[in-house]
CSV table of N, CA and C in Angstrom, one decimal:
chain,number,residue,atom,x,y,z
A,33,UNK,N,20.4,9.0,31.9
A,33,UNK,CA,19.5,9.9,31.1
A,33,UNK,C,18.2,9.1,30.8
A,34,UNK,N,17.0,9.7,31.0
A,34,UNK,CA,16.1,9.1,30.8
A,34,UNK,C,15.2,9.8,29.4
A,35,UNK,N,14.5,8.9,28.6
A,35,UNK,CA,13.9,9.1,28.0
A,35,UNK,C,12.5,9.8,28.3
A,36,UNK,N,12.0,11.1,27.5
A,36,UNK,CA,11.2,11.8,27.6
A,36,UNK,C,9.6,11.1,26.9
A,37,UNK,N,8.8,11.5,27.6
A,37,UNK,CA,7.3,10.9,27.1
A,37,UNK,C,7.3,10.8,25.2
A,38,UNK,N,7.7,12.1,25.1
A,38,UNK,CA,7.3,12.6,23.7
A,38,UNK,C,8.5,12.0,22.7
A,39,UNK,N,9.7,11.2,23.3
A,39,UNK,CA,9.9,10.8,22.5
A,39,UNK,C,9.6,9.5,21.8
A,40,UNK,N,8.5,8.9,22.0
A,40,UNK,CA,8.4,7.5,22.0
A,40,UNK,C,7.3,7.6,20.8
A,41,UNK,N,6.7,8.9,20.3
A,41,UNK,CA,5.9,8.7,19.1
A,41,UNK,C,7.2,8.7,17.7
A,42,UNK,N,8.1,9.6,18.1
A,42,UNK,CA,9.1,9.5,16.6
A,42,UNK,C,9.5,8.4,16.5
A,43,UNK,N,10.0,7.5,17.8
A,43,UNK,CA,10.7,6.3,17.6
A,43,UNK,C,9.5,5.1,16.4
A,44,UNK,N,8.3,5.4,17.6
A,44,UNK,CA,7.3,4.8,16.9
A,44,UNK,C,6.6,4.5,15.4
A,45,UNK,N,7.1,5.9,14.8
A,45,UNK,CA,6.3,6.0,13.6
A,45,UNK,C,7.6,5.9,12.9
A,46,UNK,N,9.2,5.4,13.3
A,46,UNK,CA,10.4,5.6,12.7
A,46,UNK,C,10.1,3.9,12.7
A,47,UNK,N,9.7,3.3,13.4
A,47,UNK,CA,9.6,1.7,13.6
A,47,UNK,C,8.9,1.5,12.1
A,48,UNK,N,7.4,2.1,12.1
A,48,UNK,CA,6.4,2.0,11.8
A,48,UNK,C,6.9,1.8,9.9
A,49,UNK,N,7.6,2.9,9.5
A,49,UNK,CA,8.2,3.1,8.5
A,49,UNK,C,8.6,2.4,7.8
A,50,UNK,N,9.7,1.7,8.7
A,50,UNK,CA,10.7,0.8,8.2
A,50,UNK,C,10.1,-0.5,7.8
A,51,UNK,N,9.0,-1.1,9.0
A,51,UNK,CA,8.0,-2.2,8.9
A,51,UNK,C,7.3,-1.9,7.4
A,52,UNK,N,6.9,-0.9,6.8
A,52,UNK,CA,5.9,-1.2,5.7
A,52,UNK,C,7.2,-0.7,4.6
A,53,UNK,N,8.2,-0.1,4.5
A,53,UNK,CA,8.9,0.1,4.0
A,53,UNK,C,9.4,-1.9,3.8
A,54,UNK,N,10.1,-2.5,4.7
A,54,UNK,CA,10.2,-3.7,4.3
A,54,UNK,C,9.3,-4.9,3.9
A,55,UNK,N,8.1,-4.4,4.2
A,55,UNK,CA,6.9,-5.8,4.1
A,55,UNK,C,6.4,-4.9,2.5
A,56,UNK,N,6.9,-3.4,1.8
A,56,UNK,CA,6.2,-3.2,0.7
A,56,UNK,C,7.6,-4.1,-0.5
A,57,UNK,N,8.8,-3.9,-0.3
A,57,UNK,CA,9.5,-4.8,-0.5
A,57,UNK,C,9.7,-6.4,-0.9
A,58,UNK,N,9.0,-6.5,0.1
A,58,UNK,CA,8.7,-8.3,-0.1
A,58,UNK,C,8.3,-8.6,-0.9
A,59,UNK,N,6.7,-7.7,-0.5
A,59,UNK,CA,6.0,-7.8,-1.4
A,59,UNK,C,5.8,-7.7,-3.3
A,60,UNK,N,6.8,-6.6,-4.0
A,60,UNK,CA,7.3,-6.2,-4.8
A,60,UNK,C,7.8,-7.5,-5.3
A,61,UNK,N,9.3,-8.3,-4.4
A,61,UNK,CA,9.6,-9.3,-5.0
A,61,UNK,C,8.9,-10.6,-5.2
A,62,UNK,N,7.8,-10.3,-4.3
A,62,UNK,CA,7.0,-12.0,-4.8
A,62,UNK,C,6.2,-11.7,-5.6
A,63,UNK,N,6.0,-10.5,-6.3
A,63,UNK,CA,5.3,-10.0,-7.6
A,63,UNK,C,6.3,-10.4,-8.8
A,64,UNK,N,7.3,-9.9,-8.4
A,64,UNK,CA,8.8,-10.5,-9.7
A,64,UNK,C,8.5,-11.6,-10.2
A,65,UNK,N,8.8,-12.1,-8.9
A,65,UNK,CA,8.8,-13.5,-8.8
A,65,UNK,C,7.9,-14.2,-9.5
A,66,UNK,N,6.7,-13.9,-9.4
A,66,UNK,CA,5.2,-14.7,-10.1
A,66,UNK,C,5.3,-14.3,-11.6
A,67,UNK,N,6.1,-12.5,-12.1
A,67,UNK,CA,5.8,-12.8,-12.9
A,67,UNK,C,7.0,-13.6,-13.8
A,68,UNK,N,7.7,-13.6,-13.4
A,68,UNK,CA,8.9,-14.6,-14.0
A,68,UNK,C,8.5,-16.3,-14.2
A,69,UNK,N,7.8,-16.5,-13.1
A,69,UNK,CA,7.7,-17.9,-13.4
A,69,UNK,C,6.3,-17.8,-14.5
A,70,UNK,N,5.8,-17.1,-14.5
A,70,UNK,CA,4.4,-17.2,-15.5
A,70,UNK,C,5.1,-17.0,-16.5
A,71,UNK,N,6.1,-16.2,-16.9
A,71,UNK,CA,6.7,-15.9,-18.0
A,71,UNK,C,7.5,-17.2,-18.4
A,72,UNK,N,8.1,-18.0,-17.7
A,72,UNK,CA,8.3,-19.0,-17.8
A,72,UNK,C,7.8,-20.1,-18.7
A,73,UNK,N,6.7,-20.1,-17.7
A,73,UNK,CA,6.0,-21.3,-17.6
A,73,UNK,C,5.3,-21.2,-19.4
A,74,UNK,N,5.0,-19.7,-19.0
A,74,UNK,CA,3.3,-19.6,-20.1
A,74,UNK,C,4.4,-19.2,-22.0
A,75,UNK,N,5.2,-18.0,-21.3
A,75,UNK,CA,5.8,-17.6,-22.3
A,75,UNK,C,5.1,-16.6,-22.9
A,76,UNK,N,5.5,-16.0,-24.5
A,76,UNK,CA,4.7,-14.8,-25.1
A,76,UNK,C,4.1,-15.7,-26.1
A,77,UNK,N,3.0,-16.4,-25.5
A,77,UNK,CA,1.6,-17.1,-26.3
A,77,UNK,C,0.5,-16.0,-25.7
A,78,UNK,N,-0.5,-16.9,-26.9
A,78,UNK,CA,-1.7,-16.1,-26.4
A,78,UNK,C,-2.2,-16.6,-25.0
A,79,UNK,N,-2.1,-17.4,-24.3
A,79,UNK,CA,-2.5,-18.1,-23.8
A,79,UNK,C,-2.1,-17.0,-22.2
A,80,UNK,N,-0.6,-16.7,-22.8
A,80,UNK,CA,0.5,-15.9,-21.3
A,80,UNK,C,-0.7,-14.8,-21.6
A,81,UNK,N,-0.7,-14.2,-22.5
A,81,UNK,CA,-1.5,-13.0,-22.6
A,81,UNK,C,-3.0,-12.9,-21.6
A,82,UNK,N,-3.7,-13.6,-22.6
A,82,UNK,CA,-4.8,-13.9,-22.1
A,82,UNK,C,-5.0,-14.0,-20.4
A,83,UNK,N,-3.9,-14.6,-19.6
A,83,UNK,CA,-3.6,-14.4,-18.4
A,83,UNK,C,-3.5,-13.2,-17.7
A,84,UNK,N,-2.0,-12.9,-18.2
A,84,UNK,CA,-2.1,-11.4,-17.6
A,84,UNK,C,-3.4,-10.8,-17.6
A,85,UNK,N,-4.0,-10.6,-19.0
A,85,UNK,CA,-4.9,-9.5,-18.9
A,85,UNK,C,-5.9,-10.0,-17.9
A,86,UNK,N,-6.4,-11.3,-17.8
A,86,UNK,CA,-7.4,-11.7,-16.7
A,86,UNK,C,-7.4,-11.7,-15.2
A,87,UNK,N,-5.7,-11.3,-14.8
A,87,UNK,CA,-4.9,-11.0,-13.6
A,87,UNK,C,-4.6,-9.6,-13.6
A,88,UNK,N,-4.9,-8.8,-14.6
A,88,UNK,CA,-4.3,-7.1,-14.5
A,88,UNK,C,-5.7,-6.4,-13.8
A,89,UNK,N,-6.5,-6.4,-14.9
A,89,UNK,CA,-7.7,-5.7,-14.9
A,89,UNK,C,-8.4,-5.8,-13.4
A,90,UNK,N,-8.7,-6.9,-12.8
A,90,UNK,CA,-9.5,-6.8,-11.6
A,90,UNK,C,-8.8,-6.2,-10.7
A,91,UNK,N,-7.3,-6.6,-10.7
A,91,UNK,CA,-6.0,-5.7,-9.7
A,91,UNK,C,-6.3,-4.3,-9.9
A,92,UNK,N,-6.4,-3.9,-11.2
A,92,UNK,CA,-6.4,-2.2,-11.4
A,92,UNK,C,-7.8,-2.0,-11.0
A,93,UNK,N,-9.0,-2.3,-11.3
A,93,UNK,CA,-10.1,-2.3,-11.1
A,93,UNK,C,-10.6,-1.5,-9.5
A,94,UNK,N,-10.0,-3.0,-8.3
A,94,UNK,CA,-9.9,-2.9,-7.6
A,94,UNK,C,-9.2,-2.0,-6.5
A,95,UNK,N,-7.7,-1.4,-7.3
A,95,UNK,CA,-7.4,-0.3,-6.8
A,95,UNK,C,-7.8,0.9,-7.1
A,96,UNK,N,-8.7,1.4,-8.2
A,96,UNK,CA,-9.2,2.1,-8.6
A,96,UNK,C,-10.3,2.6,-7.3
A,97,UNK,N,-11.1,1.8,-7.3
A,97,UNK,CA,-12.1,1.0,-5.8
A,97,UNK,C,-12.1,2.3,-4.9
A,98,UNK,N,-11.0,1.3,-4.7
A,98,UNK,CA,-10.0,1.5,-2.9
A,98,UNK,C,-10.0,2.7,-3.1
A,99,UNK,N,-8.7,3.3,-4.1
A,99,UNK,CA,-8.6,5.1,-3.8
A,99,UNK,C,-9.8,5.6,-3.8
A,100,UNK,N,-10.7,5.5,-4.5
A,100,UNK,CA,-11.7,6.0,-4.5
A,100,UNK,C,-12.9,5.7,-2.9
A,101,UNK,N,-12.8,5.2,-2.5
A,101,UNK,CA,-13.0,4.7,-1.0
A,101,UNK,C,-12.6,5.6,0.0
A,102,UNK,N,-11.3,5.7,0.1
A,102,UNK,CA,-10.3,6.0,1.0
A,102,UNK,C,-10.3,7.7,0.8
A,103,UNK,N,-10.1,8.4,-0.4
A,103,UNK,CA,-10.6,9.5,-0.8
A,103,UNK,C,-12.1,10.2,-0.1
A,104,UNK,N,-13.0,9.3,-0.2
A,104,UNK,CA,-14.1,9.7,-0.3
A,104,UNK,C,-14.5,9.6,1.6
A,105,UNK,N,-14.0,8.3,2.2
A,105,UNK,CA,-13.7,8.5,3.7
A,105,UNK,C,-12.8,9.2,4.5
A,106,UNK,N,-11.3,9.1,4.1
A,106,UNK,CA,-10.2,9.6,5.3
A,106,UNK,C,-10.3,10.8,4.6
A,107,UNK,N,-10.6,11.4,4.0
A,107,UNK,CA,-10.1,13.1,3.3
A,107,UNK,C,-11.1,13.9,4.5
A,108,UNK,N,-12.5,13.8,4.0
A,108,UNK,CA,-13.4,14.7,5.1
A,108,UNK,C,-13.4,14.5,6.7
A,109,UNK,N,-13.0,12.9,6.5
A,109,UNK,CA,-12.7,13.1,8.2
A,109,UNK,C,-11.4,13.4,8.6
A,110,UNK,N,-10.0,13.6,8.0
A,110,UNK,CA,-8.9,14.6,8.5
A,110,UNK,C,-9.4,16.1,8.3
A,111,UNK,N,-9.9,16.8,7.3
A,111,UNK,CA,-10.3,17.9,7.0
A,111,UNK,C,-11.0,18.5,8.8
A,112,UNK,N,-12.1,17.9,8.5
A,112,UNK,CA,-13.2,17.7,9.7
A,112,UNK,C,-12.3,17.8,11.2
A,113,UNK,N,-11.3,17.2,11.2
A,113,UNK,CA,-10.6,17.1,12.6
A,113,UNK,C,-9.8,18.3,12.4
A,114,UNK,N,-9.3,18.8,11.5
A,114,UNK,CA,-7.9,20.0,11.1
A,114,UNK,C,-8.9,21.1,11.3
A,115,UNK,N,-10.3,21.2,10.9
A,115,UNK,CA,-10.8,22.4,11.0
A,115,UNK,C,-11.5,22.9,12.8
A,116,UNK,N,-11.1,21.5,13.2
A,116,UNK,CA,-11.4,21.9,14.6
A,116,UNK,C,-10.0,22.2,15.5
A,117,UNK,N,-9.1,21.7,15.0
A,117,UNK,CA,-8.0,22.5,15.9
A,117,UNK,C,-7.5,21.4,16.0
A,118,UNK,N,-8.2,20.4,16.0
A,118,UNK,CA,-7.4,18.6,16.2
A,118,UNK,C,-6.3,18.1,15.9
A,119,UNK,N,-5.3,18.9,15.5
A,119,UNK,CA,-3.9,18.4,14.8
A,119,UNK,C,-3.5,17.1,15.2
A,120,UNK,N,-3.2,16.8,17.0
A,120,UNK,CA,-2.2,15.7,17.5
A,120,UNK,C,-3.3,14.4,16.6
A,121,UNK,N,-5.0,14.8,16.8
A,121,UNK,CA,-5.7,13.8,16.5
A,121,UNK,C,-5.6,13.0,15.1
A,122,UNK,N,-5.9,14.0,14.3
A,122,UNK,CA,-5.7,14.0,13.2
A,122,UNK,C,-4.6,13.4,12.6
């Protein structure tokens, strides 16, 4: 039995998945991880505080950014492609 053209995008995007599904994971735990040892290290001083907050704000800042980026780029150009009939493209 041979495998069909069309099935090699499901496999693909079933690959695709699992890859950011495991690398968002990692990622998550070396966030734990940091903050455990800062918690550690720094403790509930002003000092641990004063950190975090100088480590939160630019994080949040910055993702604020991005959606707003990403919103303002990929939205009109999927729209743009869907209103032409473009689906596979899209």
């Amino acid at each position: 039995m041979t495998a069909r053209v069309g099935d090699a995008r499901p496999a693909g995007l079933a690959r695709a998945m699992v890859a950011m599904t495991g690398l968002t994971a990692v990622w998550r735990a070396t966030g734990f991880v940091r903050i455990v040892v800062v918690a550690a290290v720094l403790g509930t001083t002003f000092l641990g505080n004063v950190y975090q907050s100088a480590n939160t704000i630019p994080n949040v800042v910055f993702e604020l950014v991005v959606a707003g980026l990403v919103q303002a780029v990929l939205i009109p150009s999927l729209v743009a492609r869907l209103d032409r009939g473009d689906q596979a493209d899209a």
